[in-house]
Coordinates of C-alpha atoms and ligand atoms in Angstrom, one line a residue:
Chain A
M299 CA -72.7 -36.7 -36.7
A300 CA -69.2 -36.8 -38.0
R301 CA -67.1 -39.7 -36.8
S302 CA -63.5 -38.9 -35.8
L303 CA -60.6 -40.9 -34.6
T304 CA -58.1 -39.5 -32.2
G305 CA -54.6 -41.0 -32.0
I306 CA -53.3 -42.0 -28.6
G307 CA -49.8 -40.7 -29.5
L308 CA -46.8 -42.5 -30.8
A309 CA -45.6 -45.8 -29.4
T310 CA -42.0 -45.6 -28.4
T311 CA -41.5 -49.3 -27.6
E312 CA -43.7 -52.3 -28.3
D313 CA -45.0 -52.3 -24.7
A314 CA -46.1 -48.7 -25.1
A315 CA -48.7 -49.9 -27.7
F316 CA -51.1 -50.4 -24.8
P317 CA -50.5 -47.4 -22.6
A318 CA -53.6 -47.9 -20.5
A319 CA -52.6 -51.4 -19.6
R320 CA -49.1 -50.4 -18.8
G321 CA -50.0 -48.2 -15.8
R322 CA -52.0 -51.0 -14.2
R323 CA -49.6 -53.8 -15.1
G324 CA -48.2 -55.5 -12.0
L325 CA -50.8 -53.9 -9.7
I326 CA -53.7 -56.3 -10.2
P327 CA -51.7 -59.5 -9.8
V328 CA -50.2 -58.1 -6.6
L329 CA -53.6 -57.3 -5.2
S330 CA -54.8 -60.7 -6.2
V331 CA -52.0 -62.4 -4.3
L332 CA -52.7 -60.3 -1.3
L333 CA -56.4 -61.3 -1.5
L334 CA -55.4 -64.9 -1.5
F335 CA -53.2 -64.5 1.6
G336 CA -55.9 -62.5 3.3
L337 CA -58.5 -65.3 2.7
W338 CA -56.0 -67.8 4.0
Y339 CA -55.4 -65.7 7.1
L340 CA -59.1 -65.5 7.8
M341 CA -59.7 -69.2 7.3
A342 CA -56.8 -70.0 9.7
L343 CA -58.3 -67.5 12.2
L344 CA -61.8 -69.2 11.9
A345 CA -60.4 -72.7 12.1
A346 CA -58.4 -71.7 15.2
D347 CA -56.4 -74.9 14.9
P348 CA -52.7 -74.0 14.1
Q349 CA -51.8 -77.7 13.8
L350 CA -54.3 -78.5 11.0
M351 CA -54.8 -75.1 9.5
P352 CA -51.8 -72.9 10.1
G353 CA -52.0 -69.3 8.9
P354 CA -49.6 -67.7 6.4
V355 CA -47.4 -66.2 9.1
T356 CA -46.8 -69.6 10.7
V357 CA -46.1 -71.2 7.3
L358 CA -43.7 -68.4 6.3
A359 CA -41.9 -68.7 9.6
R360 CA -41.6 -72.4 9.1
M361 CA -40.2 -71.9 5.6
A362 CA -37.6 -69.5 7.0
A363 CA -36.6 -72.1 9.7
E364 CA -36.3 -74.9 7.1
A365 CA -34.3 -72.5 4.9
R366 CA -31.9 -71.7 7.8
S367 CA -31.3 -75.3 8.6
G368 CA -30.4 -76.0 5.0
E369 CA -33.0 -78.7 4.7
L370 CA -35.3 -76.7 2.4
F371 CA -32.5 -76.0 -0.1
F372 CA -31.3 -79.6 -0.1
H373 CA -34.7 -81.1 -0.9
L374 CA -35.7 -78.2 -3.2
G375 CA -32.4 -78.7 -5.1
T376 CA -32.8 -82.4 -5.4
T377 CA -36.4 -82.1 -6.7
L378 CA -35.4 -79.4 -9.1
A379 CA -32.6 -81.5 -10.5
R380 CA -35.1 -84.4 -11.1
V381 CA -37.5 -82.0 -12.7
A382 CA -34.8 -80.6 -14.9
A383 CA -33.5 -84.0 -16.0
S384 CA -36.9 -85.4 -16.8
F385 CA -38.1 -82.2 -18.4
T386 CA -35.1 -82.2 -20.7
I387 CA -35.5 -85.8 -21.7
A388 CA -39.3 -85.4 -22.3
M389 CA -38.8 -82.3 -24.4
L390 CA -36.0 -83.6 -26.5
V391 CA -37.5 -87.0 -27.2
G392 CA -41.1 -85.7 -27.4
T393 CA -40.1 -83.0 -29.9
A394 CA -38.2 -85.4 -32.1
A395 CA -41.1 -87.8 -32.1
G396 CA -43.6 -85.0 -32.7
L397 CA -41.6 -83.7 -35.7
L398 CA -41.3 -87.1 -37.2
M399 CA -45.0 -87.9 -36.8
G400 CA -46.0 -84.5 -38.1
R401 CA -43.9 -84.8 -41.2
R402 CA -44.0 -88.5 -42.1
R403 CA -47.2 -90.3 -42.6
L404 CA -45.7 -93.7 -41.8
A405 CA -44.3 -92.5 -38.5
D406 CA -47.7 -91.0 -37.7
E407 CA -49.5 -94.2 -38.4
L408 CA -47.0 -96.3 -36.5
G409 CA -46.7 -94.0 -33.5
G410 CA -50.4 -93.1 -33.3
P411 CA -51.5 -96.1 -31.2
W412 CA -48.4 -95.8 -29.0
L413 CA -49.3 -92.3 -28.3
V414 CA -52.9 -93.2 -27.3
F415 CA -51.5 -95.9 -25.0
F416 CA -49.0 -93.6 -23.2
L417 CA -51.4 -90.7 -23.1
N418 CA -53.9 -92.8 -21.2
L419 CA -51.5 -94.7 -19.0
P420 CA -52.0 -93.4 -15.5
A421 CA -48.8 -91.8 -14.1
L422 CA -49.0 -94.0 -11.0
V423 CA -48.8 -97.2 -13.2
T424 CA -45.7 -95.9 -15.0
I425 CA -44.0 -95.0 -11.8
V426 CA -44.7 -98.3 -10.0
L427 CA -43.7 -100.4 -13.0
A428 CA -40.5 -98.4 -13.5
Y429 CA -39.6 -99.0 -9.8
I430 CA -40.4 -102.7 -10.1
W431 CA -38.6 -103.3 -13.4
I432 CA -35.6 -101.0 -13.0
G433 CA -35.4 -100.8 -9.2
L434 CA -35.7 -98.0 -6.7
V435 CA -33.0 -96.0 -8.4
E436 CA -32.7 -92.4 -9.7
S437 CA -32.8 -93.5 -13.4
A438 CA -36.1 -95.2 -12.8
A439 CA -37.6 -92.1 -11.2
I440 CA -36.5 -89.8 -13.9
L441 CA -37.6 -92.2 -16.7
A442 CA -41.0 -92.6 -15.1
V443 CA -41.5 -88.9 -15.0
A444 CA -40.2 -88.3 -18.5
L445 CA -42.5 -91.0 -19.9
N446 CA -45.5 -89.3 -18.4
K447 CA -44.8 -86.0 -20.0
M448 CA -43.4 -87.2 -23.4
P449 CA -46.8 -88.0 -25.1
N450 CA -48.1 -84.5 -24.4
V451 CA -45.0 -82.9 -25.9
T452 CA -45.3 -85.2 -28.9
V453 CA -48.9 -84.3 -29.5
T454 CA -48.3 -80.5 -29.3
I455 CA -45.2 -80.6 -31.5
R456 CA -46.9 -82.8 -34.1
E457 CA -49.5 -80.1 -34.4
G458 CA -46.7 -77.6 -35.0
A459 CA -45.0 -79.8 -37.5
R460 CA -48.2 -80.2 -39.5
A461 CA -48.6 -76.4 -39.7
L462 CA -45.1 -75.8 -41.1
D463 CA -45.0 -73.4 -44.1
S464 CA -44.3 -75.5 -47.1
G465 CA -43.4 -72.4 -49.1
L466 CA -40.5 -71.6 -46.8
S467 CA -39.3 -75.3 -47.0
E468 CA -39.4 -75.1 -50.8
M469 CA -37.4 -71.8 -50.6
A470 CA -34.8 -73.4 -48.4
T471 CA -34.6 -76.4 -50.7
V472 CA -34.1 -74.4 -53.9
F473 CA -31.4 -72.2 -52.2
E474 CA -29.7 -75.4 -50.8
V475 CA -29.7 -74.1 -47.3
P476 CA -27.7 -76.6 -45.2
F477 CA -29.5 -78.7 -42.6
G478 CA -28.3 -77.0 -39.4
R479 CA -29.0 -73.5 -40.7
R480 CA -32.4 -74.6 -41.9
L481 CA -33.3 -76.1 -38.6
R482 CA -32.2 -73.0 -36.7
H483 CA -33.7 -70.3 -39.0
V484 CA -36.5 -71.9 -40.9
L485 CA -37.9 -74.8 -38.8
L486 CA -37.5 -74.0 -35.1
P487 CA -38.9 -70.4 -35.3
Q488 CA -42.1 -71.9 -36.7
L489 CA -42.2 -74.4 -33.8
Y490 CA -41.3 -72.0 -31.0
P491 CA -44.9 -71.3 -30.0
Y492 CA -45.6 -75.0 -29.8
I493 CA -42.4 -75.7 -27.9
A494 CA -43.2 -72.9 -25.5
A495 CA -46.7 -74.3 -24.9
A496 CA -45.3 -77.8 -24.4
A497 CA -42.6 -76.4 -22.0
R498 CA -45.0 -74.4 -20.0
S499 CA -47.6 -77.1 -19.4
G500 CA -44.7 -79.6 -19.1
L501 CA -43.1 -77.8 -16.1
A502 CA -46.4 -77.6 -14.3
L503 CA -47.2 -81.3 -14.9
I504 CA -43.7 -82.6 -14.3
W505 CA -43.1 -81.2 -10.9
K506 CA -46.3 -82.6 -9.6
I507 CA -45.4 -86.1 -10.9
V508 CA -41.9 -85.8 -9.5
L509 CA -43.3 -85.4 -6.0
V510 CA -45.3 -88.6 -6.4
V511 CA -42.2 -90.4 -7.6
E512 CA -40.2 -89.2 -4.6
L513 CA -43.0 -90.1 -2.2
L514 CA -43.1 -93.7 -3.6
G515 CA -39.4 -94.5 -3.9
R516 CA -36.9 -91.9 -3.1
S517 CA -35.3 -90.9 0.2
N518 CA -34.9 -87.2 -0.5
G519 CA -36.7 -84.4 -2.3
I520 CA -39.8 -82.4 -1.5
G521 CA -42.1 -85.4 -2.1
F522 CA -40.1 -87.5 0.4
Q523 CA -40.3 -84.6 2.9
I524 CA -44.0 -84.3 2.5
A525 CA -44.5 -88.0 3.1
I526 CA -42.8 -87.6 6.4
F527 CA -44.8 -84.5 7.3
F528 CA -47.9 -86.5 6.4
Q529 CA -47.0 -89.1 9.0
F530 CA -46.9 -86.3 11.7
F531 CA -49.9 -84.4 10.3
D532 CA -47.5 -81.5 10.0
V533 CA -49.5 -79.2 7.7
A534 CA -47.2 -76.2 8.2
G535 CA -44.3 -78.2 6.9
I536 CA -46.3 -79.4 3.9
L537 CA -47.4 -75.9 3.0
A538 CA -44.0 -74.5 3.6
Y539 CA -42.4 -76.8 1.1
A540 CA -45.2 -76.5 -1.4
L541 CA -45.1 -72.8 -1.3
A542 CA -41.3 -72.7 -1.7
F543 CA -41.6 -74.8 -4.8
I544 CA -44.4 -72.7 -6.3
L545 CA -42.2 -69.7 -5.8
V546 CA -39.3 -71.4 -7.6
V547 CA -41.5 -72.5 -10.5
Q548 CA -43.0 -69.0 -10.9
G549 CA -39.5 -67.6 -10.7
I550 CA -38.5 -69.8 -13.7
E551 CA -41.6 -68.7 -15.5
W552 CA -40.8 -65.0 -15.0
G553 CA -37.1 -65.1 -15.0
I554 CA -36.5 -67.5 -17.9
L555 CA -39.6 -68.6 -19.9
Q556 CA -41.2 -65.2 -20.3
P557 CA -38.1 -63.2 -21.3
L558 CA -37.1 -66.0 -23.7
E559 CA -40.5 -65.9 -25.3
R560 CA -40.5 -62.1 -25.6
R561 CA -37.1 -62.3 -27.3
L562 CA -38.3 -65.0 -29.7
T563 CA -41.5 -63.2 -30.7
R564 CA -40.0 -59.7 -30.9
W565 CA -40.3 -59.8 -34.7
R566 CA -44.1 -60.0 -34.6
R567 CA -46.0 -57.0 -35.7
Chain B
M75 CA -25.2 -78.4 -74.7
A76 CA -28.2 -76.2 -73.9
A77 CA -28.2 -74.6 -70.4
L78 CA -31.7 -75.9 -69.9
T79 CA -33.7 -78.5 -71.6
V80 CA -37.4 -78.9 -70.8
A81 CA -39.0 -82.0 -72.1
I82 CA -42.2 -82.5 -70.1
G83 CA -44.7 -85.1 -71.4
E84 CA -47.4 -84.4 -68.9
K85 CA -48.0 -82.9 -65.6
S86 CA -51.2 -83.5 -63.6
F87 CA -52.3 -82.9 -60.1
P88 CA -54.2 -85.9 -58.6
A89 CA -57.8 -85.7 -57.6
L90 CA -58.2 -84.6 -54.1
G91 CA -61.6 -84.8 -52.3
A92 CA -64.3 -83.3 -54.6
A93 CA -61.7 -81.7 -56.9
A94 CA -61.1 -83.8 -60.0
R95 CA -57.7 -84.7 -61.4
R96 CA -56.1 -81.6 -63.1
H97 CA -54.2 -82.1 -66.3
V98 CA -52.1 -78.9 -66.1
L99 CA -49.2 -79.2 -68.5
G100 CA -49.4 -81.0 -71.8
S101 CA -46.4 -81.9 -73.9
L102 CA -44.0 -79.0 -73.4
R103 CA -40.6 -79.1 -75.0
F104 CA -38.0 -76.3 -75.4
T105 CA -34.4 -75.6 -74.7
V106 CA -32.7 -72.5 -73.4
E107 CA -29.2 -71.5 -74.4
A108 CA -26.7 -70.4 -71.8
G109 CA -27.2 -66.8 -70.9
Q110 CA -30.5 -66.6 -72.7
T111 CA -33.6 -65.0 -71.1
V112 CA -36.8 -66.8 -72.0
V113 CA -40.1 -65.2 -71.0
I114 CA -43.0 -67.5 -70.4
T115 CA -46.4 -66.0 -70.6
G116 CA -49.9 -67.4 -70.7
P117 CA -53.4 -67.2 -69.1
S118 CA -53.7 -67.3 -65.4
G119 CA -53.8 -70.8 -64.1
C120 CA -52.3 -72.4 -67.2
G121 CA -49.4 -73.8 -65.2
K122 CA -46.5 -71.3 -65.3
T123 CA -45.7 -71.6 -61.7
T124 CA -46.1 -75.3 -61.9
L125 CA -43.5 -75.3 -64.7
L126 CA -41.0 -73.2 -62.7
N127 CA -41.4 -75.5 -59.7
I128 CA -40.7 -78.5 -61.9
V129 CA -37.6 -76.9 -63.3
A130 CA -36.5 -75.9 -59.8
G131 CA -36.7 -79.5 -58.7
L132 CA -39.4 -78.9 -56.2
D133 CA -42.0 -81.1 -57.9
P134 CA -40.7 -84.5 -59.3
R135 CA -44.3 -85.8 -59.9
F136 CA -44.3 -85.2 -63.7
E137 CA -43.7 -87.2 -66.8
G138 CA -40.6 -86.3 -68.8
R139 CA -37.2 -84.9 -68.2
I140 CA -35.5 -81.6 -67.2
E141 CA -31.8 -81.3 -68.0
M142 CA -29.3 -78.8 -66.9
P143 CA -25.5 -78.8 -66.2
E144 CA -24.4 -80.8 -63.2
V145 CA -23.4 -77.7 -61.2
T146 CA -26.3 -75.4 -61.4
R147 CA -27.0 -72.7 -58.8
I148 CA -30.6 -71.7 -58.9
G149 CA -32.0 -68.3 -57.9
Y150 CA -35.8 -68.4 -57.6
V151 CA -38.0 -65.4 -57.1
F152 CA -41.3 -67.1 -56.1
Q153 CA -44.7 -65.6 -56.9
D154 CA -45.0 -64.6 -53.2
P155 CA -41.9 -63.3 -51.4
R156 CA -41.3 -66.2 -49.0
L157 CA -39.1 -64.4 -46.6
L158 CA -38.5 -65.5 -43.0
P159 CA -40.7 -63.0 -41.1
W160 CA -38.7 -63.7 -37.9
R161 CA -35.4 -62.7 -39.4
T162 CA -34.1 -59.3 -40.6
V163 CA -33.6 -58.5 -44.2
E164 CA -29.9 -59.0 -43.8
D165 CA -30.4 -62.4 -42.1
N166 CA -32.8 -63.5 -44.8
L167 CA -30.0 -63.0 -47.3
R168 CA -27.4 -64.5 -45.1
L169 CA -29.5 -67.7 -44.9
V170 CA -28.7 -68.5 -48.5
L171 CA -25.0 -67.5 -48.5
D172 CA -21.9 -69.4 -47.7
G173 CA -18.4 -68.2 -47.3
E174 CA -16.3 -65.7 -45.5
K175 CA -18.0 -63.2 -43.2
E176 CA -16.8 -59.9 -44.6
E177 CA -17.4 -61.1 -48.2
I178 CA -21.0 -62.1 -47.3
A179 CA -21.6 -58.7 -45.6
R180 CA -20.2 -56.9 -48.6
R181 CA -22.4 -58.9 -51.1
I182 CA -25.5 -58.3 -48.9
A183 CA -24.8 -54.6 -48.7
D184 CA -24.2 -54.4 -52.5
V185 CA -27.3 -56.2 -53.5
L186 CA -29.5 -54.3 -51.1
A187 CA -28.2 -51.0 -52.5
E188 CA -29.0 -52.3 -56.0
V189 CA -32.7 -53.0 -55.1
G190 CA -32.9 -49.7 -53.2
L191 CA -33.1 -51.2 -49.7
A192 CA -29.8 -50.1 -48.2
D193 CA -31.5 -48.6 -45.2
A194 CA -33.7 -51.6 -44.5
Q195 CA -30.9 -54.1 -43.8
Q196 CA -31.8 -54.5 -40.1
V197 CA -35.6 -54.5 -40.5
Y198 CA -37.6 -57.6 -39.6
A199 CA -39.1 -59.1 -42.8
S200 CA -42.5 -59.2 -41.0
R201 CA -42.5 -55.4 -41.0
L202 CA -41.7 -54.8 -44.7
S203 CA -44.3 -53.6 -47.2
L204 CA -45.2 -56.0 -49.9
G205 CA -43.2 -54.1 -52.5
M206 CA -40.1 -54.1 -50.2
A207 CA -40.5 -57.8 -49.5
R208 CA -40.6 -58.4 -53.2
R209 CA -37.4 -56.5 -53.7
V210 CA -35.7 -58.5 -50.9
A211 CA -36.8 -61.7 -52.7
I212 CA -35.3 -60.5 -55.9
A213 CA -32.1 -59.6 -54.0
R214 CA -32.0 -63.0 -52.5
A215 CA -32.2 -64.7 -55.9
F216 CA -29.3 -62.5 -57.2
V217 CA -27.1 -62.6 -54.2
V218 CA -26.3 -66.3 -54.7
R219 CA -24.9 -65.5 -58.2
P220 CA -27.2 -68.0 -59.9
T221 CA -26.4 -69.9 -63.1
L222 CA -30.2 -70.4 -63.6
L223 CA -32.6 -67.7 -62.6
L224 CA -36.3 -68.4 -62.2
L225 CA -38.6 -65.4 -61.8
D226 CA -42.3 -65.7 -61.2
E227 CA -44.0 -62.3 -61.9
P228 CA -41.5 -60.6 -59.7
F229 CA -42.6 -57.0 -60.4
V230 CA -46.4 -57.5 -59.8
S231 CA -47.8 -55.1 -57.2
L232 CA -44.9 -52.7 -57.2
D233 CA -45.5 -49.1 -58.0
E234 CA -44.6 -48.3 -61.6
P235 CA -41.4 -46.2 -61.0
T236 CA -40.0 -49.0 -58.7
A237 CA -41.1 -51.7 -61.2
A238 CA -39.4 -49.7 -64.1
R239 CA -36.2 -49.3 -62.1
L240 CA -36.1 -52.9 -61.2
R241 CA -36.8 -53.9 -64.8
R242 CA -33.8 -51.8 -65.9
L243 CA -31.8 -53.3 -63.0
L244 CA -32.7 -56.8 -64.1
L245 CA -31.8 -55.9 -67.7
D246 CA -28.4 -54.7 -66.6
L247 CA -27.8 -57.7 -64.3
L248 CA -28.8 -60.1 -67.1
A249 CA -26.5 -58.3 -69.5
T250 CA -23.5 -58.3 -67.2
H251 CA -24.0 -61.8 -65.7
R252 CA -25.5 -63.5 -68.7
V253 CA -27.6 -65.7 -66.4
T254 CA -29.8 -68.3 -68.1
T255 CA -33.3 -67.1 -67.1
L256 CA -36.9 -68.2 -67.2
F257 CA -39.1 -65.2 -66.6
V258 CA -42.9 -65.5 -66.1
T259 CA -45.0 -62.4 -66.6
H260 CA -48.4 -61.2 -67.8
N261 CA -47.0 -57.9 -68.8
L262 CA -46.2 -58.0 -72.5
R263 CA -44.1 -54.8 -72.6
E264 CA -42.0 -56.2 -69.7
A265 CA -41.7 -59.5 -71.7
I266 CA -40.4 -57.7 -74.8
M267 CA -38.1 -55.5 -72.8
L268 CA -36.4 -58.4 -71.0
G269 CA -36.8 -61.5 -73.1
D270 CA -34.5 -62.8 -75.8
R271 CA -37.4 -65.1 -76.6
L272 CA -41.1 -65.2 -75.8
I273 CA -43.0 -68.4 -75.2
F274 CA -46.7 -68.2 -75.2
L275 CA -48.6 -71.0 -73.4
S276 CA -52.2 -72.0 -74.0
R277 CA -54.7 -72.6 -71.4
S278 CA -54.2 -75.8 -69.4
P279 CA -53.3 -78.4 -70.4
A280 CA -50.7 -75.9 -71.4
R281 CA -48.7 -76.3 -74.7
I282 CA -46.6 -73.9 -76.6
V283 CA -48.7 -71.7 -78.8
S284 CA -45.8 -69.7 -80.1
D285 CA -42.1 -69.2 -79.5
V286 CA -40.9 -65.8 -80.8
V287 CA -37.4 -64.4 -80.8
V288 CA -37.1 -60.7 -79.7
P289 CA -34.3 -59.3 -81.9
L290 CA -33.9 -56.0 -80.1
D291 CA -30.6 -54.7 -78.9
R292 CA -29.9 -53.2 -75.4
A293 CA -30.7 -49.6 -76.5
A294 CA -34.0 -50.6 -78.1
R295 CA -35.1 -52.4 -75.0
T296 CA -35.2 -49.2 -73.0
S297 CA -37.1 -47.4 -75.7
E298 CA -40.8 -47.2 -75.4
A299 CA -41.2 -46.8 -79.2
A300 CA -39.1 -49.8 -80.1
I301 CA -41.1 -52.0 -77.6
E302 CA -44.4 -50.7 -78.9
S303 CA -43.4 -51.3 -82.5
F304 CA -42.4 -54.9 -81.7
R305 CA -45.6 -55.4 -79.9
T306 CA -47.7 -54.4 -83.0
R307 CA -45.5 -56.8 -85.0
L308 CA -46.6 -59.7 -82.8
G309 CA -50.0 -59.1 -84.4
E310 CA -52.8 -61.4 -83.2
L311 CA -50.8 -63.1 -80.5
P312 CA -51.3 -60.7 -77.6
A313 CA -54.9 -60.4 -78.5
L314 CA -55.3 -64.2 -78.3
L315 CA -53.5 -64.1 -75.1
E316 CA -55.8 -61.4 -73.7
Q317 CA -58.7 -63.6 -74.7
G318 CA -57.3 -66.5 -72.9
L319 CA -56.9 -64.2 -69.9
T320 CA -60.4 -62.8 -69.9
E321 CA -62.6 -65.6 -71.3
P322 CA -64.3 -67.6 -68.6
T323 CA -62.9 -71.1 -68.5
S324 CA -65.3 -73.5 -70.2
Ligands
ATP286 N1 -50.7 -78.4 -55.5 C1 -51.7 -78.4 -56.4 N2 -52.7 -79.3 -56.3 C2 -53.7 -79.3 -57.2 N3 -53.8 -78.4 -58.2 C3 -52.8 -77.5 -58.3 C4 -51.7 -77.4 -57.4 N4 -50.9 -76.4 -57.7 C5 -51.5 -75.8 -58.8 N5 -52.6 -76.5 -59.2 C6 -53.5 -76.2 -60.3 O1 -52.7 -76.1 -61.5 C7 -53.1 -75.1 -62.3 C8 -51.9 -74.3 -62.7 O2 -51.4 -73.6 -61.5 P1 -50.2 -72.6 -61.6 O3 -50.1 -72.0 -60.2 O4 -49.1 -73.2 -62.2 O5 -50.8 -71.5 -62.6 P2 -50.1 -70.1 -63.1 O6 -50.0 -70.3 -64.6 O7 -48.9 -69.9 -62.4 O8 -51.2 -69.1 -62.8 P3 -51.0 -67.5 -62.3 O9 -50.7 -66.8 -63.5 O10 -52.4 -67.2 -61.8 O11 -50.0 -67.5 -61.3 C9 -54.2 -74.3 -61.6 O12 -55.4 -74.7 -62.2 C10 -54.1 -74.8 -60.2 O13 -55.4 -74.9 -59.6
MG287 MG1 -48.3 -68.5 -61.0

């Protein structure tokens, strides 16, 4: 039998390259979230103990109450600021170290054992030591969190630095492209996928560690709140704050990370 | 002073893993006068690209010396296009240019028109065909107004009309700008058309087999008959070259 191929029509935008997926997009994730809430609702119903296992309605109501009182936004904001500060430090230092180790043999050999040490150092140890040595202050908290994330960033960026296209570097050298321009147009675009990967896993990891840091040595932030709710076995409060933060992190993913990534990878075929 | 003096004693690549040390270039000495176009030709793998990289200053691991004037702006058309896929054609050219905005824009538009890519200015380099990418690479080498031009088989894999047009373009550019040029090619007609001198290299370790002046004027260089007649005058050389190209390496 003859074999024939039928075109699916012309793509008008890049998204339109997968017309079948486009119709469904957005629908399946929504269904999946509804399913999650449904299961939660059922479990709460079965447990029949609103104190230990509050349902989604109770938790959402609690979230609204905390939001109205301003408490939620205060603690959310504090935690977010800590996340932002330690994230920035971890990304900047980690990227610089990763670049250096990926490009310079000596740096790689010098830094290798340090990396192994910090990769395997439990977060709790870093946090406790930072509080003991520096004191129960903001800088100790932020440093402890940044130190926990930095080695992962370094490992990821080092991979990217090793994969840099030497042909393009030679081109930039011959044409005497100045350093800043070279960084921006030649180097960083090759590293974006690695930076994006480090940023994404970084955000998820960092906010979890920030909560521990707050629980152990701060008097505000979501971690601190959760510690208090723990003392009262206030599960609704715990879930309300956790949910609020998940929403914010997902908002950052959808509102900032994904659009940024789409923009930076637009050139791909 | 010559615009370019090549005095290479030896170039080898060190052994790596199971691969033995490769002695690529033997003693290689020649000078190029300002404005002269020297065509380098020789069997595949004999070290032509290696030679250009050494001249470009990309590979200092050789024995010998390369000399050129203190202020030398190099334009290099690599064997592969080496464009930034994540930038547009225009931005790929802007990368290598300094100066005033309008002036840069004008130079980019001019050079793209010259290589026949005026309408591809905003296209991402990742979406160019290989032939288009090669033309952008040529444009990039010219747009910097080089004083030393290095071309590594720039017209390979272009369709013949485009290649012919670009050869004429290069001939004109070389005539008007009198850029000192090293041009690597396997195509003997192209070599005769563009070269003031032809240097034939042996198989590696490469040394100069022959260094021939091409005494043709501008008109003769665009005439098939004149090129063909010069080719026959080269006698055995091209045949030897062909042998070098086809014989299995022993
Ligand atoms: N970085 C390298 N390490 C080891 N060997 C190399 C390296 N670069 C090139 N060579 C070897 O040097 C020799 C010359 O390579 P080169 O690319 O200069 O040849 P060429 O004359 O340009 O060939 P072609 O006409 O096919 O482009 C080849 O045998 C190649 O294997
Ligand atoms: Mg080559």
